[in-house]
Amino acid sequence: MDRSQYLTVSELTKYLKMKFDRDPYLHTVYLTGELSNFRLRQKHQYFSLKDDNAVIDAVMFEHQFRKIKFTPEQGMKVCVVGHVSLYEKSGRYQIYIDRMEPDGLGSLYLAFEQLKKKLSAEGLFNLPKKQIPMFPKRIAVVTSIDGAVIRDINTTVRRRYPIAQVVLYPTVVQGDKAAADIARQINRANDRGDFDTLIIGRGGGSMEDLWPFNEEVVARAIANSKIPVISSVGHETDTTIADLVADQRAATPTAAAELATPVKLNDVLLTIKDDQNRLLNTMRTKINFDRQQLNKQLQSYIFQQPTRLYENYAQKVDQLTQQLGQTAQNKMQEMRMNVERLSGRLMAASPLHRVQQQEQLVKQLQKQLVTASLANQNEKKQQVTSLIKQLDSLSPLKIMSRGYTYVTSDEKVVNHASQLTVGQNVHLHFDDGEVQAEIKKVKEH
């Protein structure tokens, strides 16, 4: 096995990080999402951004976080600008955020995408598109009676094809009741049945202003329309559900009227002129973009944003600081437990404790000794009393008190008559004294 072909994990991670850092599309990323795992920290902020299908780790360093004018909260939808890179320690890619703003339209975008997905799954966007008549007699317009839309359409139709009749179906184009009113007017125009083309639209505005044209009831009214529908909602950059369902989409009300009327030579020349201007603008934009890309290549991002040199280190320092604090806390807890355990052992082995134990033992033994001494003394007293009684019962004096005597000669007790001779002096012992006598006669049995 040739080990030279194998990379270490660190080498692979460094290589991937280099790829991330050198990718020009990741240098400035505009991202919207919902804050997840967010907990306000003292310095750098670590959290996630998520939507329904994905999540990305996010870091916002202290000096950038101080610049924002609101307080982020868990679950808040935000728009952020930053760059994407790889954190080598964990091997996970994350976005380093430079700017953050609250996204007040998050729920509307979500509803837009959900309805768009639903209608797309039903095939509502892929229905066969109806052909717009080239020479219409009657054109129905569903829009506000007070807006500039109807004026622009009337002006364009009179200029291009004045024999066509324009009929306004006035409707509310903004607010909670607008969607139902727009759908009702579309259905009214269809019920009349003598229109060649139907134009719906309104001028520009915010996403909330244009929202009635993103409602399902309007989308289904357009899809069910027997009259070819041209949608002209908002500006050219705005896209609504109505635009996706309609048979034709126009960037402006004037463009919608042009689509609904025949083409003239002047219109062709104007179109060429517009295309020429659009081409020039596109070329200028392309040149400016290429110039910007050249400047990015000539100026390394390291020199433009030197803080990126230590971003990973700053994050690593935060993690190590947190680990150090936890380790120190665990060590202190362990040492505290050891001190308590050793204190217990020291107290158990303390001489004072042992002296107290021995003192208690001495007192206990003293009590036992006194008790045993008294018991032994009483026992001896009883034995002495018993022996005295026995001795007293065996005492010769006791016998002699009953009239008996004993004979001694030369301070020796004479037990037998054969020990005496006639004329021998002896002593007779009584209980109350003694007498001296002489042997006159010896008679043995």
Short mmCIF file of C-alpha atoms in Angstrom, two decimals:
data_model
loop_
_atom_site.label_atom_id
_atom_site.label_comp_id
_atom_site.label_asym_id
_atom_site.label_seq_id
_atom_site.Cartn_x
_atom_site.Cartn_y
_atom_site.Cartn_z
CA MET A 1 0.00 0.00 0.00
CA ASP A 2 1.43 3.40 -1.05
CA ARG A 3 0.72 5.72 1.87
CA SER A 4 1.90 8.75 -0.09
CA GLN A 5 -1.45 8.70 -1.94
CA TYR A 6 -3.39 9.23 1.29
CA LEU A 7 -4.19 12.67 2.71
CA THR A 8 -4.56 13.45 6.36
CA VAL A 9 -7.83 14.91 7.53
CA SER A 10 -6.06 18.22 8.24
CA GLU A 11 -4.59 18.36 4.73
CA LEU A 12 -7.97 17.70 3.11
CA THR A 13 -9.66 20.27 5.33
CA LYS A 14 -7.02 22.91 4.53
CA TYR A 15 -7.48 22.23 0.82
CA LEU A 16 -11.27 22.57 1.05
CA LYS A 17 -10.92 25.80 3.05
CA MET A 18 -8.62 27.21 0.36
CA LYS A 19 -11.28 26.34 -2.25
CA PHE A 20 -13.95 28.11 -0.23
CA ASP A 21 -11.80 31.21 0.33
CA ARG A 22 -10.81 31.50 -3.34
CA ASP A 23 -14.29 31.03 -4.76
CA PRO A 24 -15.40 34.55 -5.89
CA TYR A 25 -19.08 33.60 -5.58
CA LEU A 26 -18.63 32.96 -1.87
CA HIS A 27 -16.87 36.24 -1.06
CA THR A 28 -20.14 38.16 -0.79
CA VAL A 29 -23.27 36.11 -0.16
CA TYR A 30 -26.76 37.53 0.38
CA LEU A 31 -28.79 35.12 2.47
CA THR A 32 -32.18 35.08 4.16
CA GLY A 33 -33.33 32.61 6.74
CA GLU A 34 -34.65 31.99 10.22
CA LEU A 35 -32.43 32.30 13.30
CA SER A 36 -31.98 28.95 15.01
CA ASN A 37 -30.04 27.93 18.14
CA PHE A 38 -29.61 31.63 18.86
CA ARG A 39 -28.47 32.65 22.34
CA LEU A 40 -27.14 36.16 22.93
CA ARG A 41 -23.46 36.00 23.92
CA GLN A 42 -21.12 38.65 25.30
CA LYS A 43 -18.76 38.72 22.33
CA HIS A 44 -18.98 36.64 19.16
CA GLN A 45 -22.35 35.17 18.16
CA TYR A 46 -22.68 31.55 17.05
CA PHE A 47 -26.01 30.30 15.68
CA SER A 48 -27.66 28.78 12.59
CA LEU A 49 -29.75 30.04 9.70
CA LYS A 50 -32.41 27.71 8.39
CA ASP A 51 -35.39 27.38 6.12
CA ASP A 52 -37.77 24.46 5.62
CA ASN A 53 -35.18 22.27 3.90
CA ALA A 54 -31.68 23.28 4.98
CA VAL A 55 -29.56 24.79 7.74
CA ILE A 56 -26.17 26.50 7.77
CA ASP A 57 -23.91 27.40 10.69
CA ALA A 58 -23.35 31.13 11.13
CA VAL A 59 -20.80 33.29 12.95
CA MET A 60 -21.00 37.03 13.59
CA PHE A 61 -17.98 38.53 15.29
CA GLU A 62 -18.26 41.19 17.94
CA HIS A 63 -17.23 44.22 15.88
CA GLN A 64 -19.87 43.46 13.20
CA PHE A 65 -22.57 42.51 15.71
CA ARG A 66 -22.24 45.86 17.50
CA LYS A 67 -23.28 47.67 14.31
CA ILE A 68 -26.78 46.19 14.00
CA LYS A 69 -29.64 48.35 15.27
CA PHE A 70 -31.97 45.63 16.58
CA THR A 71 -31.80 42.65 18.92
CA PRO A 72 -31.98 39.30 17.12
CA GLU A 73 -34.21 36.65 18.66
CA GLN A 74 -34.69 32.92 18.23
CA GLY A 75 -36.97 32.20 15.26
CA MET A 76 -36.64 35.70 13.77
CA LYS A 77 -36.38 35.88 9.97
CA VAL A 78 -33.42 37.93 8.85
CA CYS A 79 -31.47 38.99 5.77
CA VAL A 80 -27.71 38.74 6.09
CA VAL A 81 -24.64 39.60 4.01
CA GLY A 82 -21.34 37.80 4.51
CA HIS A 83 -18.93 35.28 3.09
CA VAL A 84 -18.84 31.50 3.25
CA SER A 85 -15.77 29.65 4.46
CA LEU A 86 -14.73 26.43 6.20
CA TYR A 87 -13.93 26.15 9.90
CA GLU A 88 -11.02 23.70 9.99
CA LYS A 89 -11.52 22.50 13.56
CA SER A 90 -14.93 20.96 12.88
CA GLY A 91 -14.61 20.57 9.11
CA ARG A 92 -17.99 22.30 8.61
CA TYR A 93 -18.67 25.19 6.30
CA GLN A 94 -20.35 28.29 7.71
CA ILE A 95 -21.25 31.83 6.81
CA TYR A 96 -19.35 34.70 8.43
CA ILE A 97 -21.89 37.52 8.66
CA ASP A 98 -20.93 41.17 8.14
CA ARG A 99 -24.43 42.72 8.08
CA MET A 100 -27.84 41.63 9.33
CA GLU A 101 -31.29 43.12 8.90
CA PRO A 102 -34.73 41.90 9.98
CA ASP A 103 -36.74 40.31 7.17
CA GLY A 104 -40.30 41.56 7.52
CA LEU A 105 -41.39 39.74 4.38
CA GLY A 106 -40.32 36.28 5.37
CA SER A 107 -43.83 34.93 5.86
CA LEU A 108 -44.99 36.40 2.53
CA TYR A 109 -42.10 34.81 0.67
CA LEU A 110 -42.87 31.51 2.34
CA ALA A 111 -46.54 31.73 1.38
CA PHE A 112 -45.51 32.70 -2.18
CA GLU A 113 -43.21 29.70 -2.50
CA GLN A 114 -45.75 27.31 -0.98
CA LEU A 115 -48.52 28.43 -3.34
CA LYS A 116 -46.11 28.40 -6.26
CA LYS A 117 -45.10 24.84 -5.42
CA LYS A 118 -48.72 23.75 -5.00
CA LEU A 119 -49.92 25.23 -8.29
CA SER A 120 -46.84 23.97 -10.11
CA ALA A 121 -47.53 20.45 -8.84
CA GLU A 122 -51.07 20.77 -10.22
CA GLY A 123 -49.63 21.81 -13.59
CA LEU A 124 -51.30 25.22 -13.51
CA PHE A 125 -48.17 26.90 -14.86
CA ASN A 126 -47.82 24.40 -17.69
CA LEU A 127 -51.30 24.71 -19.17
CA PRO A 128 -51.38 25.44 -22.93
CA LYS A 129 -51.07 29.19 -23.42
CA LYS A 130 -53.89 30.82 -25.39
CA GLN A 131 -52.89 32.87 -28.42
CA ILE A 132 -53.30 36.63 -28.09
CA PRO A 133 -55.51 37.87 -31.03
CA MET A 134 -53.60 40.15 -33.43
CA PHE A 135 -56.62 42.36 -34.29
CA PRO A 136 -58.83 42.61 -31.21
CA LYS A 137 -62.20 44.36 -31.27
CA ARG A 138 -62.78 44.57 -27.54
CA ILE A 139 -60.19 44.56 -24.78
CA ALA A 140 -61.19 44.12 -21.12
CA VAL A 141 -58.96 45.71 -18.48
CA VAL A 142 -59.16 44.68 -14.81
CA THR A 143 -57.39 47.34 -12.75
CA SER A 144 -57.96 50.34 -10.50
CA ILE A 145 -60.11 53.16 -11.85
CA ASP A 146 -57.77 55.76 -10.33
CA GLY A 147 -54.39 54.35 -11.28
CA ALA A 148 -52.07 55.17 -14.16
CA VAL A 149 -52.50 51.66 -15.60
CA ILE A 150 -55.80 52.35 -17.39
CA ARG A 151 -54.51 55.71 -18.70
CA ASP A 152 -51.35 54.13 -20.14
CA ILE A 153 -53.36 51.33 -21.77
CA ASN A 154 -55.92 53.73 -23.30
CA THR A 155 -53.16 55.98 -24.64
CA THR A 156 -51.26 53.08 -26.22
CA VAL A 157 -54.37 51.46 -27.75
CA ARG A 158 -55.56 54.76 -29.26
CA ARG A 159 -52.12 55.34 -30.72
CA ARG A 160 -51.60 51.84 -32.09
CA TYR A 161 -55.09 50.51 -32.86
CA PRO A 162 -57.83 53.07 -32.20
CA ILE A 163 -60.66 50.92 -33.58
CA ALA A 164 -60.32 48.56 -30.59
CA GLN A 165 -62.70 49.24 -27.69
CA VAL A 166 -61.25 49.25 -24.18
CA VAL A 167 -63.66 48.35 -21.36
CA LEU A 168 -62.59 48.92 -17.75
CA TYR A 169 -63.62 46.53 -15.01
CA PRO A 170 -62.65 48.61 -11.98
CA THR A 171 -61.32 46.69 -9.03
CA VAL A 172 -59.47 47.14 -5.76
CA VAL A 173 -55.81 46.25 -6.32
CA GLN A 174 -54.51 46.49 -2.76
CA GLY A 175 -55.63 45.25 0.65
CA ASP A 176 -57.33 42.20 2.12
CA LYS A 177 -60.42 42.38 -0.14
CA ALA A 178 -58.53 43.01 -3.37
CA ALA A 179 -57.91 39.37 -4.39
CA ALA A 180 -61.61 38.43 -4.25
CA ASP A 181 -62.57 41.58 -6.15
CA ILE A 182 -59.97 40.97 -8.88
CA ALA A 183 -61.17 37.36 -9.33
CA ARG A 184 -64.80 38.56 -9.45
CA GLN A 185 -64.05 41.09 -12.22
CA ILE A 186 -62.12 38.48 -14.25
CA ASN A 187 -65.15 36.19 -14.03
CA ARG A 188 -67.51 39.07 -14.99
CA ALA A 189 -65.50 39.78 -18.14
CA ASN A 190 -65.61 36.08 -19.05
CA ASP A 191 -69.34 35.87 -18.38
CA ARG A 192 -69.93 38.67 -20.91
CA GLY A 193 -68.16 36.55 -23.51
CA ASP A 194 -67.42 39.19 -26.23
CA PHE A 195 -63.86 40.18 -25.34
CA ASP A 196 -60.84 39.17 -27.40
CA THR A 197 -58.18 40.00 -24.80
CA LEU A 198 -58.12 40.55 -21.03
CA ILE A 199 -55.45 42.69 -19.35
CA ILE A 200 -55.02 42.62 -15.56
CA GLY A 201 -52.52 44.66 -13.61
CA ARG A 202 -51.45 47.48 -11.38
CA GLY A 203 -48.43 49.74 -10.91
CA GLY A 204 -45.35 49.01 -8.87
CA GLY A 205 -45.15 48.67 -5.09
CA SER A 206 -43.86 46.55 -2.27
CA MET A 207 -44.49 42.85 -2.01
CA GLU A 208 -47.37 43.53 0.39
CA ASP A 209 -48.89 45.95 -2.17
CA LEU A 210 -48.67 43.36 -4.94
CA TRP A 211 -49.81 40.48 -2.74
CA PRO A 212 -53.43 40.23 -4.06
CA PHE A 213 -51.95 39.02 -7.36
CA ASN A 214 -50.23 36.19 -5.45
CA GLU A 215 -53.51 34.85 -4.06
CA GLU A 216 -54.80 31.44 -5.13
CA VAL A 217 -58.28 32.77 -5.99
CA VAL A 218 -56.79 35.15 -8.58
CA ALA A 219 -54.51 32.45 -10.01
CA ARG A 220 -57.45 30.08 -10.51
CA ALA A 221 -59.62 32.81 -12.03
CA ILE A 222 -56.87 33.50 -14.60
CA ALA A 223 -56.38 29.78 -15.30
CA ASN A 224 -60.13 29.29 -15.81
CA SER A 225 -60.47 32.34 -18.07
CA LYS A 226 -61.64 31.59 -21.62
CA ILE A 227 -60.25 34.97 -22.71
CA PRO A 228 -56.46 35.17 -23.28
CA VAL A 229 -54.97 37.00 -20.29
CA ILE A 230 -52.06 39.44 -20.29
CA SER A 231 -50.63 40.13 -16.83
CA SER A 232 -48.90 43.42 -16.04
CA VAL A 233 -48.23 43.59 -12.30
CA GLY A 234 -45.58 45.79 -10.70
CA HIS A 235 -42.24 46.49 -12.30
CA GLU A 236 -40.22 44.33 -14.65
CA THR A 237 -38.28 42.75 -11.77
CA ASP A 238 -41.47 41.78 -9.90
CA THR A 239 -42.87 38.31 -10.50
CA THR A 240 -46.27 37.27 -9.17
CA ILE A 241 -48.34 34.10 -9.31
CA ALA A 242 -50.65 35.93 -11.73
CA ASP A 243 -47.70 36.44 -14.11
CA LEU A 244 -46.89 32.72 -14.01
CA VAL A 245 -50.47 31.63 -14.76
CA ALA A 246 -51.31 34.25 -17.41
CA ASP A 247 -50.97 33.55 -21.12
CA GLN A 248 -48.60 36.51 -21.54
CA ARG A 249 -46.65 38.66 -19.13
CA ALA A 250 -45.85 42.32 -19.78
CA ALA A 251 -43.30 44.40 -17.95
CA THR A 252 -45.48 47.54 -17.96
CA PRO A 253 -49.09 48.50 -18.76
CA THR A 254 -47.85 50.10 -21.99
CA ALA A 255 -46.15 46.85 -22.95
CA ALA A 256 -49.39 44.98 -22.17
CA ALA A 257 -51.34 47.26 -24.53
CA GLU A 258 -48.68 46.74 -27.20
CA LEU A 259 -48.99 42.96 -26.84
CA ALA A 260 -52.75 43.27 -27.22
CA THR A 261 -52.61 45.39 -30.46
CA PRO A 262 -51.08 44.88 -33.91
CA VAL A 263 -47.42 45.73 -34.60
CA LYS A 264 -46.65 48.79 -36.83
CA LEU A 265 -43.42 49.84 -38.53
CA ASN A 266 -42.90 52.56 -35.98
CA ASP A 267 -43.29 49.96 -33.29
CA VAL A 268 -40.70 47.75 -34.99
CA LEU A 269 -38.29 50.68 -35.17
CA LEU A 270 -39.00 51.48 -31.53
CA THR A 271 -38.44 47.85 -30.65
CA ILE A 272 -35.11 47.86 -32.50
CA LYS A 273 -34.17 51.05 -30.72
CA ASP A 274 -35.15 49.51 -27.39
CA ASP A 275 -33.18 46.39 -28.22
CA GLN A 276 -30.20 48.54 -29.19
CA ASN A 277 -30.40 50.42 -25.88
CA ARG A 278 -30.86 47.18 -24.00
CA LEU A 279 -27.86 45.69 -25.78
CA LEU A 280 -25.73 48.73 -24.94
CA ASN A 281 -26.85 48.56 -21.30
CA THR A 282 -26.11 44.86 -21.21
CA MET A 283 -22.64 45.41 -22.65
CA ARG A 284 -21.94 48.19 -20.15
CA THR A 285 -23.14 45.95 -17.35
CA LYS A 286 -21.00 43.09 -18.64
CA ILE A 287 -17.94 45.32 -18.95
CA ASN A 288 -18.49 46.72 -15.45
CA PHE A 289 -18.92 43.22 -14.08
CA ASP A 290 -15.75 41.99 -15.79
CA ARG A 291 -13.90 45.07 -14.52
CA GLN A 292 -15.05 44.28 -11.00
CA GLN A 293 -13.95 40.68 -11.37
CA LEU A 294 -10.55 41.86 -12.62
CA ASN A 295 -10.21 44.15 -9.60
CA LYS A 296 -11.09 41.25 -7.32
CA GLN A 297 -8.39 39.14 -8.95
CA LEU A 298 -5.83 41.93 -8.75
CA GLN A 299 -6.66 42.69 -5.13
CA SER A 300 -6.58 39.66 -2.88
CA TYR A 301 -9.38 39.41 -0.40
CA ILE A 302 -6.79 39.04 2.34
CA PHE A 303 -5.74 42.67 1.89
CA GLN A 304 -9.30 43.90 1.52
CA GLN A 305 -10.50 42.15 4.64
CA PRO A 306 -7.49 41.25 6.79
CA THR A 307 -9.75 40.22 9.67
CA ARG A 308 -10.43 36.98 7.81
CA LEU A 309 -6.87 35.91 8.62
CA TYR A 310 -7.75 35.34 12.23
CA GLU A 311 -11.48 34.53 12.02
CA ASN A 312 -10.89 30.82 12.49
CA TYR A 313 -8.41 31.51 15.28
CA ALA A 314 -10.86 33.81 17.04
CA GLN A 315 -13.52 31.13 16.88
CA LYS A 316 -11.05 28.52 18.09
CA VAL A 317 -9.99 30.79 20.98
CA ASP A 318 -13.65 31.09 22.00
CA GLN A 319 -14.06 27.33 21.97
CA LEU A 320 -10.80 26.73 23.87
CA THR A 321 -11.73 29.42 26.39
CA GLN A 322 -15.04 27.72 26.97
CA GLN A 323 -13.32 24.33 27.30
CA LEU A 324 -10.75 25.83 29.68
CA GLY A 325 -13.46 27.30 31.87
CA GLN A 326 -15.31 23.99 31.98
CA THR A 327 -12.10 22.07 32.68
CA ALA A 328 -11.12 24.47 35.47
CA GLN A 329 -14.58 24.17 36.97
CA ASN A 330 -14.42 20.36 36.83
CA LYS A 331 -10.91 20.40 38.33
CA MET A 332 -12.00 22.67 41.18
CA GLN A 333 -14.95 20.39 41.87
CA GLU A 334 -12.66 17.35 41.88
CA MET A 335 -10.17 19.05 44.21
CA ARG A 336 -12.97 20.17 46.53
CA MET A 337 -14.22 16.59 46.75
CA ASN A 338 -10.66 15.37 47.45
CA VAL A 339 -10.25 17.95 50.23
CA GLU A 340 -13.52 16.89 51.82
CA ARG A 341 -12.53 13.23 51.58
CA LEU A 342 -9.04 13.87 53.04
CA SER A 343 -10.52 16.06 55.78
CA GLY A 344 -12.77 13.18 56.75
CA ARG A 345 -9.84 10.79 56.77
CA LEU A 346 -7.71 13.29 58.74
CA MET A 347 -10.46 13.77 61.27
CA ALA A 348 -10.79 10.01 61.63
CA ALA A 349 -6.98 9.64 62.08
CA SER A 350 -6.56 12.73 64.31
CA PRO A 351 -4.64 12.08 67.66
CA LEU A 352 -7.21 14.18 69.47
CA HIS A 353 -9.91 11.93 68.11
CA ARG A 354 -7.94 8.86 69.14
CA VAL A 355 -7.25 10.36 72.60
CA GLN A 356 -10.95 11.01 73.01
CA GLN A 357 -11.65 7.43 71.96
CA GLN A 358 -9.02 6.12 74.43
CA GLU A 359 -10.39 8.35 77.19
CA GLN A 360 -13.79 6.90 76.63
CA LEU A 361 -12.26 3.42 76.64
CA VAL A 362 -10.37 4.19 79.89
CA LYS A 363 -13.55 5.45 81.54
CA GLN A 364 -15.37 2.37 80.36
CA LEU A 365 -12.57 0.10 81.65
CA GLN A 366 -12.51 2.03 84.95
CA LYS A 367 -16.19 1.42 85.36
CA GLN A 368 -15.70 -2.23 84.47
CA LEU A 369 -12.73 -2.44 86.92
CA VAL A 370 -14.69 -0.87 89.78
CA THR A 371 -17.62 -3.12 89.07
CA ALA A 372 -15.38 -6.19 88.82
CA SER A 373 -13.46 -5.17 92.00
CA LEU A 374 -16.64 -4.76 93.98
CA ALA A 375 -17.96 -8.02 92.66
CA ASN A 376 -14.67 -9.78 93.49
CA GLN A 377 -14.56 -8.17 96.95
CA ASN A 378 -18.09 -9.29 97.70
CA GLU A 379 -17.25 -12.74 96.43
CA LYS A 380 -14.12 -12.89 98.67
CA LYS A 381 -16.13 -11.61 101.63
CA GLN A 382 -18.61 -14.37 101.09
CA GLN A 383 -15.79 -16.92 100.79
CA VAL A 384 -14.08 -15.61 103.97
CA THR A 385 -17.36 -15.65 105.85
CA SER A 386 -17.96 -19.20 104.69
CA LEU A 387 -14.41 -20.28 105.66
CA ILE A 388 -14.73 -18.56 109.02
CA LYS A 389 -17.90 -20.47 109.64
CA GLN A 390 -16.21 -23.69 108.56
CA LEU A 391 -13.12 -22.87 110.62
CA ASP A 392 -15.20 -21.97 113.61
CA SER A 393 -17.10 -25.19 113.35
CA LEU A 394 -13.76 -27.11 113.31
CA SER A 395 -12.01 -25.01 116.00
CA PRO A 396 -10.67 -27.07 119.02
CA LEU A 397 -11.77 -24.25 121.26
CA LYS A 398 -15.29 -24.82 120.11
CA ILE A 399 -14.95 -28.51 121.08
CA MET A 400 -13.23 -27.70 124.35
CA SER A 401 -16.11 -25.45 125.34
CA ARG A 402 -18.17 -28.57 125.49
CA GLY A 403 -15.88 -30.06 128.22
CA TYR A 404 -13.02 -31.41 126.18
CA THR A 405 -9.29 -30.76 126.81
CA TYR A 406 -6.02 -31.63 125.13
CA VAL A 407 -2.64 -32.55 126.62
CA THR A 408 0.72 -31.16 125.66
CA SER A 409 4.16 -32.12 126.76
CA ASP A 410 7.13 -30.07 125.88
CA GLU A 411 4.76 -27.93 123.80
CA LYS A 412 3.77 -30.96 121.78
CA VAL A 413 0.30 -32.38 121.68
CA VAL A 414 -0.02 -35.80 123.22
CA ASN A 415 -2.32 -37.90 121.12
CA HIS A 416 -1.80 -41.36 122.68
CA ALA A 417 -1.37 -42.66 126.22
CA SER A 418 1.74 -44.55 125.13
CA GLN A 419 3.48 -41.23 124.73
CA LEU A 420 3.37 -40.60 128.48
CA THR A 421 5.34 -42.03 131.33
CA VAL A 422 4.75 -42.02 135.05
CA GLY A 423 6.08 -38.91 136.74
CA GLN A 424 6.09 -36.91 133.48
CA ASN A 425 4.86 -33.36 133.71
CA VAL A 426 2.13 -32.37 131.26
CA HIS A 427 -0.17 -29.46 130.62
CA LEU A 428 -3.92 -29.78 130.43
CA HIS A 429 -5.57 -27.20 128.21
CA PHE A 430 -9.13 -26.04 128.90
CA ASP A 431 -11.17 -23.47 127.04
CA ASP A 432 -10.72 -21.05 129.90
CA GLY A 433 -7.08 -21.81 130.75
CA GLU A 434 -4.52 -24.58 131.38
CA VAL A 435 -3.14 -26.54 134.36
CA GLN A 436 0.06 -28.49 135.04
CA ALA A 437 -0.20 -32.08 136.16
CA GLU A 438 2.06 -35.06 136.85
CA ILE A 439 1.38 -38.53 135.53
CA LYS A 440 0.80 -40.98 138.33
CA LYS A 441 -0.23 -43.97 136.34
CA VAL A 442 -0.38 -45.00 132.69
CA LYS A 443 -2.96 -47.48 131.53
CA GLU A 444 -3.20 -48.43 127.91
CA HIS A 445 -6.10 -50.15 126.27
#
